[in-house]
Amino acid sequence: MIEIEQDVLFSAIKLYGADRQLDKLVEEIGELLQALVKWRQGGDKLHLLEELADVYIMLEQAAMILDVPAETGPTLLQAAIDKKLERLRERIKKAMEEDGKPDEEVPAECGFFDWAKGMDDDTWI
């Protein structure tokens, strides 16, 4: 699990203000999009990861700004994530059935990159 120091995020919101931090989220999303395009064209994967980290941090701040209660926020967010993942799982299953491909799952005991060893970038984009 990714750990983020909530006190640092709170301090940033307090210092810069909620509106500015939400604007920063939009800016960081734009930079992530640019980095993704460049990476797909043979660019630096590390830069892409750094931009992804920036967006992740800003998303955490956005959740704080939206005042998601600490005691229920993670539960509510997890429920929304679970719902989205189930929908994605069903779409993948349907697509694989339509393509006649076997239903292959990522083994639970390893990380994605362990599972994807040997694949080139175009295989898992």
JSON list of C-alpha atoms in Angstrom, two decimals:
[
{"chain": "A", "resi": 1, "resn": "MET", "atom": "CA", "xyz": [0.00, 0.00, 0.00]},
{"chain": "A", "resi": 2, "resn": "ILE", "atom": "CA", "xyz": [1.18, 3.50, -0.77]},
{"chain": "A", "resi": 3, "resn": "GLU", "atom": "CA", "xyz": [1.79, 5.64, 2.29]},
{"chain": "A", "resi": 4, "resn": "ILE", "atom": "CA", "xyz": [1.36, 9.40, 2.24]},
{"chain": "A", "resi": 5, "resn": "GLU", "atom": "CA", "xyz": [2.02, 11.72, 5.15]},
{"chain": "A", "resi": 6, "resn": "GLN", "atom": "CA", "xyz": [-1.39, 13.30, 5.68]},
{"chain": "A", "resi": 7, "resn": "ASP", "atom": "CA", "xyz": [0.05, 16.12, 7.78]},
{"chain": "A", "resi": 8, "resn": "VAL", "atom": "CA", "xyz": [2.19, 17.28, 4.84]},
{"chain": "A", "resi": 9, "resn": "LEU", "atom": "CA", "xyz": [-0.84, 17.29, 2.55]},
{"chain": "A", "resi": 10, "resn": "PHE", "atom": "CA", "xyz": [-2.89, 19.19, 5.11]},
{"chain": "A", "resi": 11, "resn": "SER", "atom": "CA", "xyz": [-0.11, 21.75, 5.51]},
{"chain": "A", "resi": 12, "resn": "ALA", "atom": "CA", "xyz": [0.02, 22.28, 1.73]},
{"chain": "A", "resi": 13, "resn": "ILE", "atom": "CA", "xyz": [-3.74, 22.86, 1.60]},
{"chain": "A", "resi": 14, "resn": "LYS", "atom": "CA", "xyz": [-3.53, 25.26, 4.52]},
{"chain": "A", "resi": 15, "resn": "LEU", "atom": "CA", "xyz": [-0.58, 27.17, 3.00]},
{"chain": "A", "resi": 16, "resn": "TYR", "atom": "CA", "xyz": [-1.72, 27.37, -0.63]},
{"chain": "A", "resi": 17, "resn": "GLY", "atom": "CA", "xyz": [-5.50, 27.13, -0.22]},
{"chain": "A", "resi": 18, "resn": "ALA", "atom": "CA", "xyz": [-8.04, 24.62, -1.47]},
{"chain": "A", "resi": 19, "resn": "ASP", "atom": "CA", "xyz": [-8.78, 26.35, -4.77]},
{"chain": "A", "resi": 20, "resn": "ARG", "atom": "CA", "xyz": [-5.11, 26.56, -5.70]},
{"chain": "A", "resi": 21, "resn": "GLN", "atom": "CA", "xyz": [-4.54, 22.90, -4.85]},
{"chain": "A", "resi": 22, "resn": "LEU", "atom": "CA", "xyz": [-7.52, 21.80, -6.93]},
{"chain": "A", "resi": 23, "resn": "ASP", "atom": "CA", "xyz": [-6.14, 23.86, -9.82]},
{"chain": "A", "resi": 24, "resn": "LYS", "atom": "CA", "xyz": [-2.79, 22.15, -9.22]},
{"chain": "A", "resi": 25, "resn": "LEU", "atom": "CA", "xyz": [-4.51, 18.77, -9.57]},
{"chain": "A", "resi": 26, "resn": "VAL", "atom": "CA", "xyz": [-5.75, 19.78, -13.03]},
{"chain": "A", "resi": 27, "resn": "GLU", "atom": "CA", "xyz": [-2.24, 20.97, -13.94]},
{"chain": "A", "resi": 28, "resn": "GLU", "atom": "CA", "xyz": [-0.65, 17.74, -12.74]},
{"chain": "A", "resi": 29, "resn": "ILE", "atom": "CA", "xyz": [-3.16, 15.66, -14.70]},
{"chain": "A", "resi": 30, "resn": "GLY", "atom": "CA", "xyz": [-2.15, 17.58, -17.82]},
{"chain": "A", "resi": 31, "resn": "GLU", "atom": "CA", "xyz": [1.53, 16.89, -17.13]},
{"chain": "A", "resi": 32, "resn": "LEU", "atom": "CA", "xyz": [0.74, 13.21, -16.63]},
{"chain": "A", "resi": 33, "resn": "LEU", "atom": "CA", "xyz": [-1.03, 13.12, -19.98]},
{"chain": "A", "resi": 34, "resn": "GLN", "atom": "CA", "xyz": [1.99, 14.71, -21.69]},
{"chain": "A", "resi": 35, "resn": "ALA", "atom": "CA", "xyz": [4.39, 12.30, -20.00]},
{"chain": "A", "resi": 36, "resn": "LEU", "atom": "CA", "xyz": [2.25, 9.35, -21.05]},
{"chain": "A", "resi": 37, "resn": "VAL", "atom": "CA", "xyz": [2.25, 10.46, -24.69]},
{"chain": "A", "resi": 38, "resn": "LYS", "atom": "CA", "xyz": [6.03, 10.98, -24.61]},
{"chain": "A", "resi": 39, "resn": "TRP", "atom": "CA", "xyz": [6.59, 7.60, -22.95]},
{"chain": "A", "resi": 40, "resn": "ARG", "atom": "CA", "xyz": [4.48, 5.88, -25.60]},
{"chain": "A", "resi": 41, "resn": "GLN", "atom": "CA", "xyz": [6.77, 7.47, -28.18]},
{"chain": "A", "resi": 42, "resn": "GLY", "atom": "CA", "xyz": [9.85, 5.98, -26.55]},
{"chain": "A", "resi": 43, "resn": "GLY", "atom": "CA", "xyz": [10.28, 8.45, -23.73]},
{"chain": "A", "resi": 44, "resn": "ASP", "atom": "CA", "xyz": [11.40, 8.12, -20.15]},
{"chain": "A", "resi": 45, "resn": "LYS", "atom": "CA", "xyz": [9.36, 5.75, -17.99]},
{"chain": "A", "resi": 46, "resn": "LEU", "atom": "CA", "xyz": [10.80, 7.29, -14.80]},
{"chain": "A", "resi": 47, "resn": "HIS", "atom": "CA", "xyz": [9.39, 10.71, -15.77]},
{"chain": "A", "resi": 48, "resn": "LEU", "atom": "CA", "xyz": [6.00, 9.09, -16.31]},
{"chain": "A", "resi": 49, "resn": "LEU", "atom": "CA", "xyz": [6.19, 7.53, -12.84]},
{"chain": "A", "resi": 50, "resn": "GLU", "atom": "CA", "xyz": [7.08, 10.89, -11.29]},
{"chain": "A", "resi": 51, "resn": "GLU", "atom": "CA", "xyz": [4.07, 12.55, -12.91]},
{"chain": "A", "resi": 52, "resn": "LEU", "atom": "CA", "xyz": [1.87, 9.69, -11.75]},
{"chain": "A", "resi": 53, "resn": "ALA", "atom": "CA", "xyz": [3.13, 10.28, -8.20]},
{"chain": "A", "resi": 54, "resn": "ASP", "atom": "CA", "xyz": [2.29, 13.98, -8.48]},
{"chain": "A", "resi": 55, "resn": "VAL", "atom": "CA", "xyz": [-1.27, 13.19, -9.55]},
{"chain": "A", "resi": 56, "resn": "TYR", "atom": "CA", "xyz": [-1.64, 10.62, -6.78]},
{"chain": "A", "resi": 57, "resn": "ILE", "atom": "CA", "xyz": [-0.57, 13.19, -4.17]},
{"chain": "A", "resi": 58, "resn": "MET", "atom": "CA", "xyz": [-2.93, 15.80, -5.56]},
{"chain": "A", "resi": 59, "resn": "LEU", "atom": "CA", "xyz": [-5.81, 13.31, -5.61]},
{"chain": "A", "resi": 60, "resn": "GLU", "atom": "CA", "xyz": [-5.19, 12.64, -1.93]},
{"chain": "A", "resi": 61, "resn": "GLN", "atom": "CA", "xyz": [-5.35, 16.38, -1.29]},
{"chain": "A", "resi": 62, "resn": "ALA", "atom": "CA", "xyz": [-8.56, 16.65, -3.31]},
{"chain": "A", "resi": 63, "resn": "ALA", "atom": "CA", "xyz": [-10.16, 14.01, -1.07]},
{"chain": "A", "resi": 64, "resn": "MET", "atom": "CA", "xyz": [-9.11, 16.06, 1.97]},
{"chain": "A", "resi": 65, "resn": "ILE", "atom": "CA", "xyz": [-10.46, 19.27, 0.43]},
{"chain": "A", "resi": 66, "resn": "LEU", "atom": "CA", "xyz": [-13.78, 17.59, -0.33]},
{"chain": "A", "resi": 67, "resn": "ASP", "atom": "CA", "xyz": [-13.93, 16.88, 3.40]},
{"chain": "A", "resi": 68, "resn": "VAL", "atom": "CA", "xyz": [-14.43, 13.17, 3.17]},
{"chain": "A", "resi": 69, "resn": "PRO", "atom": "CA", "xyz": [-14.75, 12.15, 6.83]},
{"chain": "A", "resi": 70, "resn": "ALA", "atom": "CA", "xyz": [-11.63, 10.38, 8.06]},
{"chain": "A", "resi": 71, "resn": "GLU", "atom": "CA", "xyz": [-13.60, 7.56, 9.68]},
{"chain": "A", "resi": 72, "resn": "THR", "atom": "CA", "xyz": [-15.77, 6.78, 6.64]},
{"chain": "A", "resi": 73, "resn": "GLY", "atom": "CA", "xyz": [-13.83, 8.31, 3.76]},
{"chain": "A", "resi": 74, "resn": "PRO", "atom": "CA", "xyz": [-11.58, 5.34, 3.02]},
{"chain": "A", "resi": 75, "resn": "THR", "atom": "CA", "xyz": [-14.56, 2.99, 3.28]},
{"chain": "A", "resi": 76, "resn": "LEU", "atom": "CA", "xyz": [-16.65, 5.09, 0.91]},
{"chain": "A", "resi": 77, "resn": "LEU", "atom": "CA", "xyz": [-13.78, 5.51, -1.53]},
{"chain": "A", "resi": 78, "resn": "GLN", "atom": "CA", "xyz": [-12.97, 1.79, -1.36]},
{"chain": "A", "resi": 79, "resn": "ALA", "atom": "CA", "xyz": [-16.61, 0.96, -2.11]},
{"chain": "A", "resi": 80, "resn": "ALA", "atom": "CA", "xyz": [-16.51, 3.21, -5.18]},
{"chain": "A", "resi": 81, "resn": "ILE", "atom": "CA", "xyz": [-13.22, 1.66, -6.30]},
{"chain": "A", "resi": 82, "resn": "ASP", "atom": "CA", "xyz": [-14.57, -1.87, -5.79]},
{"chain": "A", "resi": 83, "resn": "LYS", "atom": "CA", "xyz": [-17.64, -1.02, -7.88]},
{"chain": "A", "resi": 84, "resn": "LYS", "atom": "CA", "xyz": [-15.48, 0.39, -10.69]},
{"chain": "A", "resi": 85, "resn": "LEU", "atom": "CA", "xyz": [-13.14, -2.62, -10.60]},
{"chain": "A", "resi": 86, "resn": "GLU", "atom": "CA", "xyz": [-16.05, -5.06, -10.75]},
{"chain": "A", "resi": 87, "resn": "ARG", "atom": "CA", "xyz": [-17.40, -3.22, -13.80]},
{"chain": "A", "resi": 88, "resn": "LEU", "atom": "CA", "xyz": [-13.94, -3.35, -15.42]},
{"chain": "A", "resi": 89, "resn": "ARG", "atom": "CA", "xyz": [-13.62, -7.06, -14.55]},
{"chain": "A", "resi": 90, "resn": "GLU", "atom": "CA", "xyz": [-16.95, -7.76, -16.27]},
{"chain": "A", "resi": 91, "resn": "ARG", "atom": "CA", "xyz": [-15.94, -5.75, -19.35]},
{"chain": "A", "resi": 92, "resn": "ILE", "atom": "CA", "xyz": [-12.66, -7.64, -19.61]},
{"chain": "A", "resi": 93, "resn": "LYS", "atom": "CA", "xyz": [-14.44, -10.98, -19.26]},
{"chain": "A", "resi": 94, "resn": "LYS", "atom": "CA", "xyz": [-16.97, -10.04, -21.94]},
{"chain": "A", "resi": 95, "resn": "ALA", "atom": "CA", "xyz": [-14.24, -8.83, -24.31]},
{"chain": "A", "resi": 96, "resn": "MET", "atom": "CA", "xyz": [-12.22, -12.01, -23.83]},
{"chain": "A", "resi": 97, "resn": "GLU", "atom": "CA", "xyz": [-15.28, -14.16, -24.45]},
{"chain": "A", "resi": 98, "resn": "GLU", "atom": "CA", "xyz": [-16.04, -12.23, -27.64]},
{"chain": "A", "resi": 99, "resn": "ASP", "atom": "CA", "xyz": [-12.44, -12.54, -28.83]},
{"chain": "A", "resi": 100, "resn": "GLY", "atom": "CA", "xyz": [-12.29, -16.22, -27.95]},
{"chain": "A", "resi": 101, "resn": "LYS", "atom": "CA", "xyz": [-9.32, -15.65, -25.67]},
{"chain": "A", "resi": 102, "resn": "PRO", "atom": "CA", "xyz": [-8.99, -17.63, -22.46]},
{"chain": "A", "resi": 103, "resn": "ASP", "atom": "CA", "xyz": [-9.76, -15.77, -19.25]},
{"chain": "A", "resi": 104, "resn": "GLU", "atom": "CA", "xyz": [-6.28, -15.12, -17.86]},
{"chain": "A", "resi": 105, "resn": "GLU", "atom": "CA", "xyz": [-5.95, -13.54, -14.45]},
{"chain": "A", "resi": 106, "resn": "VAL", "atom": "CA", "xyz": [-2.97, -11.92, -12.80]},
{"chain": "A", "resi": 107, "resn": "PRO", "atom": "CA", "xyz": [-1.78, -14.31, -10.09]},
{"chain": "A", "resi": 108, "resn": "ALA", "atom": "CA", "xyz": [-2.60, -12.90, -6.64]},
{"chain": "A", "resi": 109, "resn": "GLU", "atom": "CA", "xyz": [0.75, -13.92, -5.17]},
{"chain": "A", "resi": 110, "resn": "CYS", "atom": "CA", "xyz": [2.84, -11.66, -7.37]},
{"chain": "A", "resi": 111, "resn": "GLY", "atom": "CA", "xyz": [2.89, -8.05, -8.42]},
{"chain": "A", "resi": 112, "resn": "PHE", "atom": "CA", "xyz": [1.87, -6.97, -11.88]},
{"chain": "A", "resi": 113, "resn": "PHE", "atom": "CA", "xyz": [5.41, -6.44, -13.07]},
{"chain": "A", "resi": 114, "resn": "ASP", "atom": "CA", "xyz": [6.41, -9.93, -11.92]},
{"chain": "A", "resi": 115, "resn": "TRP", "atom": "CA", "xyz": [3.44, -11.31, -13.83]},
{"chain": "A", "resi": 116, "resn": "ALA", "atom": "CA", "xyz": [4.26, -9.22, -16.90]},
{"chain": "A", "resi": 117, "resn": "LYS", "atom": "CA", "xyz": [7.95, -10.18, -17.12]},
{"chain": "A", "resi": 118, "resn": "GLY", "atom": "CA", "xyz": [8.92, -10.88, -20.66]},
{"chain": "A", "resi": 119, "resn": "MET", "atom": "CA", "xyz": [6.22, -8.70, -22.12]},
{"chain": "A", "resi": 120, "resn": "ASP", "atom": "CA", "xyz": [7.36, -5.73, -24.12]},
{"chain": "A", "resi": 121, "resn": "ASP", "atom": "CA", "xyz": [5.76, -2.34, -23.48]},
{"chain": "A", "resi": 122, "resn": "ASP", "atom": "CA", "xyz": [3.35, -2.64, -26.38]},
{"chain": "A", "resi": 123, "resn": "THR", "atom": "CA", "xyz": [1.93, -5.88, -24.98]},
{"chain": "A", "resi": 124, "resn": "TRP", "atom": "CA", "xyz": [0.57, -4.39, -21.77]},
{"chain": "A", "resi": 125, "resn": "ILE", "atom": "CA", "xyz": [-0.20, -0.80, -22.73]}
]
